[in-house]
mmCIF file with all atom_site columns, C-alpha atoms in Angstrom:
data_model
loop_
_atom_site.group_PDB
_atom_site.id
_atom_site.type_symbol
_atom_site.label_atom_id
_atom_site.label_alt_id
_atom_site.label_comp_id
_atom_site.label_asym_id
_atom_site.label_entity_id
_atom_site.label_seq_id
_atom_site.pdbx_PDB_ins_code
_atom_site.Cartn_x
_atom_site.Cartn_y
_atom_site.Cartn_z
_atom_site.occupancy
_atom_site.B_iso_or_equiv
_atom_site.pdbx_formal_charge
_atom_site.auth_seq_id
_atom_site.auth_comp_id
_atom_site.auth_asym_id
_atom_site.auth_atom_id
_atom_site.pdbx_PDB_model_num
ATOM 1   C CA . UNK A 1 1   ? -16.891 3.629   8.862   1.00 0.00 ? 1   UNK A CA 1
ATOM 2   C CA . UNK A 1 2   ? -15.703 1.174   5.987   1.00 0.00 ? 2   UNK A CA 1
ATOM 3   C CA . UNK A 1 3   ? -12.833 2.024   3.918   1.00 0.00 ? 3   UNK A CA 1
ATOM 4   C CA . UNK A 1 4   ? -11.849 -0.453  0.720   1.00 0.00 ? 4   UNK A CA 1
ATOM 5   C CA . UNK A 1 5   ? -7.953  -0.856  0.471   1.00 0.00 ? 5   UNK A CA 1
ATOM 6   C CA . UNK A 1 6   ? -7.073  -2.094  -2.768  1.00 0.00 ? 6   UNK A CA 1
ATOM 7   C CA . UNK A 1 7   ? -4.209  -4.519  -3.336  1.00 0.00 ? 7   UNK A CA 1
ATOM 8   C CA . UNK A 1 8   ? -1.940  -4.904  -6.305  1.00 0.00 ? 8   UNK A CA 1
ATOM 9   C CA . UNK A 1 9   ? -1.199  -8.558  -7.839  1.00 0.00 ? 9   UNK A CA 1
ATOM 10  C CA . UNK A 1 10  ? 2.002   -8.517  -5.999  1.00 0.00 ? 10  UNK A CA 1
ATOM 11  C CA . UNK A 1 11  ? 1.049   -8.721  -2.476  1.00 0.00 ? 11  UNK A CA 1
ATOM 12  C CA . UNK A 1 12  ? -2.524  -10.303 -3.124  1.00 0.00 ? 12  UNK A CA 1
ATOM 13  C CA . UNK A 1 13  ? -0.907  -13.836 -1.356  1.00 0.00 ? 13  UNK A CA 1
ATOM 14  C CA . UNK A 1 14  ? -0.622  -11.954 1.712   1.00 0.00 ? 14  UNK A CA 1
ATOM 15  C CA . UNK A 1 15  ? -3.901  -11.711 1.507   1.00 0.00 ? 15  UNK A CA 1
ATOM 16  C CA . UNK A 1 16  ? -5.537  -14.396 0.425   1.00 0.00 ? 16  UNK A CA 1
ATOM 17  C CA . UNK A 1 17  ? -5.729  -13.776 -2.834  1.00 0.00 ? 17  UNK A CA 1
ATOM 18  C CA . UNK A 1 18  ? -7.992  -10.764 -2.256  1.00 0.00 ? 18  UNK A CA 1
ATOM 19  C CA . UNK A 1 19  ? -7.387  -7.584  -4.706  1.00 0.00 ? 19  UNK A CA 1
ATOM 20  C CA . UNK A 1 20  ? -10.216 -5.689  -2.529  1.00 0.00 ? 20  UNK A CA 1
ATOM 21  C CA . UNK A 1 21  ? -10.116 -5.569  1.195   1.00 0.00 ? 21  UNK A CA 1
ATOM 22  C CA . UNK A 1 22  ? -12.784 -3.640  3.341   1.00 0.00 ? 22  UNK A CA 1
ATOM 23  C CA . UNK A 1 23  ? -11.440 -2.459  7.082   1.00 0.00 ? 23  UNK A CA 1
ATOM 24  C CA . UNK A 1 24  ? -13.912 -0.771  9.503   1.00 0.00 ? 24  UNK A CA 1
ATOM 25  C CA . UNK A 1 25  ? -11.354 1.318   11.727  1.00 0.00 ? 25  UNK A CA 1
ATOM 26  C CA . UNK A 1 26  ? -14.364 3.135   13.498  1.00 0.00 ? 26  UNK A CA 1
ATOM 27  C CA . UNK A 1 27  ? -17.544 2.787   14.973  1.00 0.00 ? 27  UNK A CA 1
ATOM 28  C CA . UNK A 1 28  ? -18.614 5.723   13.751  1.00 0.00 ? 28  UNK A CA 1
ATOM 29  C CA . UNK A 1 29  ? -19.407 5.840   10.107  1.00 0.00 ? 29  UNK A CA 1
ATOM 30  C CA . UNK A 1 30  ? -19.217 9.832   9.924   1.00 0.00 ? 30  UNK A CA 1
ATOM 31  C CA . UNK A 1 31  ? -15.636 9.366   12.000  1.00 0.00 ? 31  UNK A CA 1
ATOM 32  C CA . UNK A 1 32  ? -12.336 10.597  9.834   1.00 0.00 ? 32  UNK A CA 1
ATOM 33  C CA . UNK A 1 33  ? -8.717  8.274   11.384  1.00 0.00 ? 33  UNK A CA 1
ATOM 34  C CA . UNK A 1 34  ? -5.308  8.545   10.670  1.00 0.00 ? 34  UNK A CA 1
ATOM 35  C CA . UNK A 1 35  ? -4.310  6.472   7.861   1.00 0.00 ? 35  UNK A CA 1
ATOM 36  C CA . UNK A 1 36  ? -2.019  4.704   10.178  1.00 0.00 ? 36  UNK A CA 1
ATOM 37  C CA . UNK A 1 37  ? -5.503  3.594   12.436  1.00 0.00 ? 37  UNK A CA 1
ATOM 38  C CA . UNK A 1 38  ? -6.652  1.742   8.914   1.00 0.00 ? 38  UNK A CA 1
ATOM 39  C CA . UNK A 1 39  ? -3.266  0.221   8.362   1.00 0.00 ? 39  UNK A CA 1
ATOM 40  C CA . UNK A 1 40  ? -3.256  -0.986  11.669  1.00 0.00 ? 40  UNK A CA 1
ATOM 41  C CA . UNK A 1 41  ? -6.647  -2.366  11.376  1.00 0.00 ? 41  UNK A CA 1
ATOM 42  C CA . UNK A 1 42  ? -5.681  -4.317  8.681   1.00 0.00 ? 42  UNK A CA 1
ATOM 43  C CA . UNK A 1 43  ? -2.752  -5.732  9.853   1.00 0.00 ? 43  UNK A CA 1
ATOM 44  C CA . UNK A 1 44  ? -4.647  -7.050  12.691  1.00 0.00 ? 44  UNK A CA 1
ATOM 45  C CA . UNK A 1 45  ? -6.343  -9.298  9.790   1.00 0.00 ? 45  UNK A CA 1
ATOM 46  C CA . UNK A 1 46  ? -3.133  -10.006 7.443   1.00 0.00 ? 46  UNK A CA 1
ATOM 47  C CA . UNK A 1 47  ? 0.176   -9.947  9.606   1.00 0.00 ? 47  UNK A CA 1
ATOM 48  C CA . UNK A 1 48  ? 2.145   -11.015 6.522   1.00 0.00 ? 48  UNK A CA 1
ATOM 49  C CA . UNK A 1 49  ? 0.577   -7.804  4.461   1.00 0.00 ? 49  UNK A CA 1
ATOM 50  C CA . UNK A 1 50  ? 1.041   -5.837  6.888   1.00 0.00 ? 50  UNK A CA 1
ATOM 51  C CA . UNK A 1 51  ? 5.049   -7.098  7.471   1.00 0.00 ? 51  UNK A CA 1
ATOM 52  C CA . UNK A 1 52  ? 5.630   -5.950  3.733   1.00 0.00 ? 52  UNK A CA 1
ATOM 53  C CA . UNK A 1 53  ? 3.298   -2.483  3.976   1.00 0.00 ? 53  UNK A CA 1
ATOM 54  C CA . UNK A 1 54  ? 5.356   -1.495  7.052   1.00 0.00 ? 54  UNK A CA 1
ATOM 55  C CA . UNK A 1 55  ? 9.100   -1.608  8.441   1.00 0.00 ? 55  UNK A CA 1
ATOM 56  C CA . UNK A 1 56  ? 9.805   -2.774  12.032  1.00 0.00 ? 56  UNK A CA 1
ATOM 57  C CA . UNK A 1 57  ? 9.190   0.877   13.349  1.00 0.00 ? 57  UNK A CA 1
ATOM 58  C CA . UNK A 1 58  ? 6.500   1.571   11.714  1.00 0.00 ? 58  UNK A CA 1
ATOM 59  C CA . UNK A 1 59  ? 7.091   3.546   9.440   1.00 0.00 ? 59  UNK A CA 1
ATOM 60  C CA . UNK A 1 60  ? 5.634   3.221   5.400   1.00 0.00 ? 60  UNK A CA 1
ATOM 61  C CA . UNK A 1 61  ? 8.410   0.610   4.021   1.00 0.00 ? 61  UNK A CA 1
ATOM 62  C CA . UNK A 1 62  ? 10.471  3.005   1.073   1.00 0.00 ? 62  UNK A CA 1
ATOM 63  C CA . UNK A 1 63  ? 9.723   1.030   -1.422  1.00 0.00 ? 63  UNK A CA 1
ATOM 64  C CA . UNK A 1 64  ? 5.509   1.361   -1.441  1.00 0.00 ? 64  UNK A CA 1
ATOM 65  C CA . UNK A 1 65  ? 3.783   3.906   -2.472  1.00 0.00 ? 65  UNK A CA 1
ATOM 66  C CA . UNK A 1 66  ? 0.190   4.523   -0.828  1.00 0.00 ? 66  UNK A CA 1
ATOM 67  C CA . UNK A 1 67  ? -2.412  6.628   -2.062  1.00 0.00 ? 67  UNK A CA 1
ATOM 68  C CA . UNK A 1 68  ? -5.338  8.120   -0.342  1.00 0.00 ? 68  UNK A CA 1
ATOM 69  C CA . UNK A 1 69  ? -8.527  8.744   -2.934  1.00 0.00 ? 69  UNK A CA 1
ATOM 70  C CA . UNK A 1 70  ? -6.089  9.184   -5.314  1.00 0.00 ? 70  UNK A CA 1
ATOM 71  C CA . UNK A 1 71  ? -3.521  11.215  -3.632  1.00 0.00 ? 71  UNK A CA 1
ATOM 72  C CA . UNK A 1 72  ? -0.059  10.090  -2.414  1.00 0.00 ? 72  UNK A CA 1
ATOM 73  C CA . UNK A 1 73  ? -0.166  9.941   1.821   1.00 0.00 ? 73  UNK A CA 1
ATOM 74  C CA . UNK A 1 74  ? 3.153   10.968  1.651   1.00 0.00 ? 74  UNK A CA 1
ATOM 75  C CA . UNK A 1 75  ? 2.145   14.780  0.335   1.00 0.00 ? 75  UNK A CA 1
ATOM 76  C CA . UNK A 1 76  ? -1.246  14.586  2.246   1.00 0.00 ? 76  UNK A CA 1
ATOM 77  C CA . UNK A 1 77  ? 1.036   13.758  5.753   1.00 0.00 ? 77  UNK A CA 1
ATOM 78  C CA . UNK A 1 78  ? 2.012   10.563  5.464   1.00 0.00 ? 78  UNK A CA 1
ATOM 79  C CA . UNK A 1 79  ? 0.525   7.767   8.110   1.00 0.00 ? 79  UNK A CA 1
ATOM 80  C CA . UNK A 1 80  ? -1.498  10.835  9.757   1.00 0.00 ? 80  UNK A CA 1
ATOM 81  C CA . UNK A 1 81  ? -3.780  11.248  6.646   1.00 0.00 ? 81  UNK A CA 1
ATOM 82  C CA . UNK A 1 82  ? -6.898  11.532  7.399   1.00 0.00 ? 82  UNK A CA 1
ATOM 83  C CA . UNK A 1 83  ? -9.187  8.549   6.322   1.00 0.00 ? 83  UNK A CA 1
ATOM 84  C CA . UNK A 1 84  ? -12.614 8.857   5.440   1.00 0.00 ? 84  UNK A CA 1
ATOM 85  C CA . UNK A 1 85  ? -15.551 6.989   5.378   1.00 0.00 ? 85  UNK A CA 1
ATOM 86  C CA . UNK A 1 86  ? -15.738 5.490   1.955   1.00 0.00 ? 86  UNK A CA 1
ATOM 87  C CA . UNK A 1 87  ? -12.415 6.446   0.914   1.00 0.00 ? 87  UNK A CA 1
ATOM 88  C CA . UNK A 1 88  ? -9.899  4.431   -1.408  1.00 0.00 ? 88  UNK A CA 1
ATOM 89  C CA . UNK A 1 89  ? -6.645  3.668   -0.371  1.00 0.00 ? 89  UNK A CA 1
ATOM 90  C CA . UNK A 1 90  ? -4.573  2.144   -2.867  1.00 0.00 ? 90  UNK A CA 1
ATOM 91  C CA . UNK A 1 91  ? -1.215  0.123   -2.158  1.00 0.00 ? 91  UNK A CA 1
ATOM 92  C CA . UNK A 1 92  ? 1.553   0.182   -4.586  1.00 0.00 ? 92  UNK A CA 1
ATOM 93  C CA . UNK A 1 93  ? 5.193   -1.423  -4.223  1.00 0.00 ? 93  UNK A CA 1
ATOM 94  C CA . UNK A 1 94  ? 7.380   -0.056  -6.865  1.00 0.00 ? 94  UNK A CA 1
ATOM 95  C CA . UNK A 1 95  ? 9.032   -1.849  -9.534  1.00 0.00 ? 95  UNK A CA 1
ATOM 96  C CA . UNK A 1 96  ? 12.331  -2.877  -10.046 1.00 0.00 ? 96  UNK A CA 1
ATOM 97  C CA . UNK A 1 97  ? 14.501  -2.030  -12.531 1.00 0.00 ? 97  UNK A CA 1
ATOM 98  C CA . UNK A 1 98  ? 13.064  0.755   -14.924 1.00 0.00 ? 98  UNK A CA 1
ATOM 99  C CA . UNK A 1 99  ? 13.591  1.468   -18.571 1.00 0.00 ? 99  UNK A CA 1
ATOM 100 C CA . UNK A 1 100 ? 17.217  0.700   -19.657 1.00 0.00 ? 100 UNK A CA 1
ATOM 101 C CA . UNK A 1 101 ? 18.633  1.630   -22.985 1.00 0.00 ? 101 UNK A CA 1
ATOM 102 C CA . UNK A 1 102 ? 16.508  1.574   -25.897 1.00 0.00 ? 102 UNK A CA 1
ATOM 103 C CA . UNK A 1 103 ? 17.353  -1.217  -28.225 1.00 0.00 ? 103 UNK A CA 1
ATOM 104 C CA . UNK A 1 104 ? 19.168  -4.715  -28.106 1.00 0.00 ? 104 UNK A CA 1
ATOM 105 C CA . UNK A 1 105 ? 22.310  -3.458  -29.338 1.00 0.00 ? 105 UNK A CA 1
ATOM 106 C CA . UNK A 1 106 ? 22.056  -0.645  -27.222 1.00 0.00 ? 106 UNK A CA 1
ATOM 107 C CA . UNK A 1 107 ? 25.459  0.169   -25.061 1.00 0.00 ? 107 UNK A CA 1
ATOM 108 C CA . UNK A 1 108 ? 25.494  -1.297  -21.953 1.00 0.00 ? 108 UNK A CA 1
ATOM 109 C CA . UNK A 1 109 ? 23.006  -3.848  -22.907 1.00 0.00 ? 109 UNK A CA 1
ATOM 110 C CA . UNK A 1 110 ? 23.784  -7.415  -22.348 1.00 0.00 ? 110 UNK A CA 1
ATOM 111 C CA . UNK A 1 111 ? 23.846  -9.807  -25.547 1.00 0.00 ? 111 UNK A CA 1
ATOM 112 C CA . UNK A 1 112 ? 20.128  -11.196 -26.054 1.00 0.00 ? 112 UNK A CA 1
ATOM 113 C CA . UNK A 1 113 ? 18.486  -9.645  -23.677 1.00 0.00 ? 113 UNK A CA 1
ATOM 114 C CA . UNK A 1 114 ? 15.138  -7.466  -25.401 1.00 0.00 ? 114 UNK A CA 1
#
């Protein structure tokens, strides 16, 4: 069973460099795992991505958002989403910061900044 995880610009140095990563968390290629199996898998082979993915507990850090062929784990059951064969899994941290006031002269916007 190979699954390709694919990794967004930001965390891509925790990886070395990859943007594509394939994990084989079965034997069995027909075999459906937890998402947390896959996750666990491949922090076996990056520690540091792994460190960011996932909070001391275990537990999906707040902050990134993962998505299972497409759909969000976290409305599919979270870490026990079952994995497929061939499935996606796509890791997203969110961003910072968000749209502020429209304009430079906008109130609460600081001198300069566009």
């Amino acid at each position: 069973m190979s699954v390709t995880v694919l990794i967004p610009g930001a965390l891509r140095a925790d990886c070395g460099g990859a943007s594509r990563l394939q994990v084989d968390p079965a034997a069995d290629p027909e075999a459906a795992v937890d998402l947390e199996v896959v996750l666990d898998e491949l922090g076996r082979s990056w520690p540091r991505l792994h460190r960011r993915i996932r909070d001391e507990q275990g537990s999906l850090r707040r902050f990134v958002n993962v998505y299972v062929d497409g759909e969000d784990c976290r409305a599919i059951g979270g870490l026990a989403a079952r994995v497929r064969g061939g499935s996606e899994i796509q890791i997203l941290p969110s961003v910072a910061g968000g749209a502020g006031p429209a304009g430079p002269g906008a109130p609460g916007r600081k001198p300069g900044w566009h």
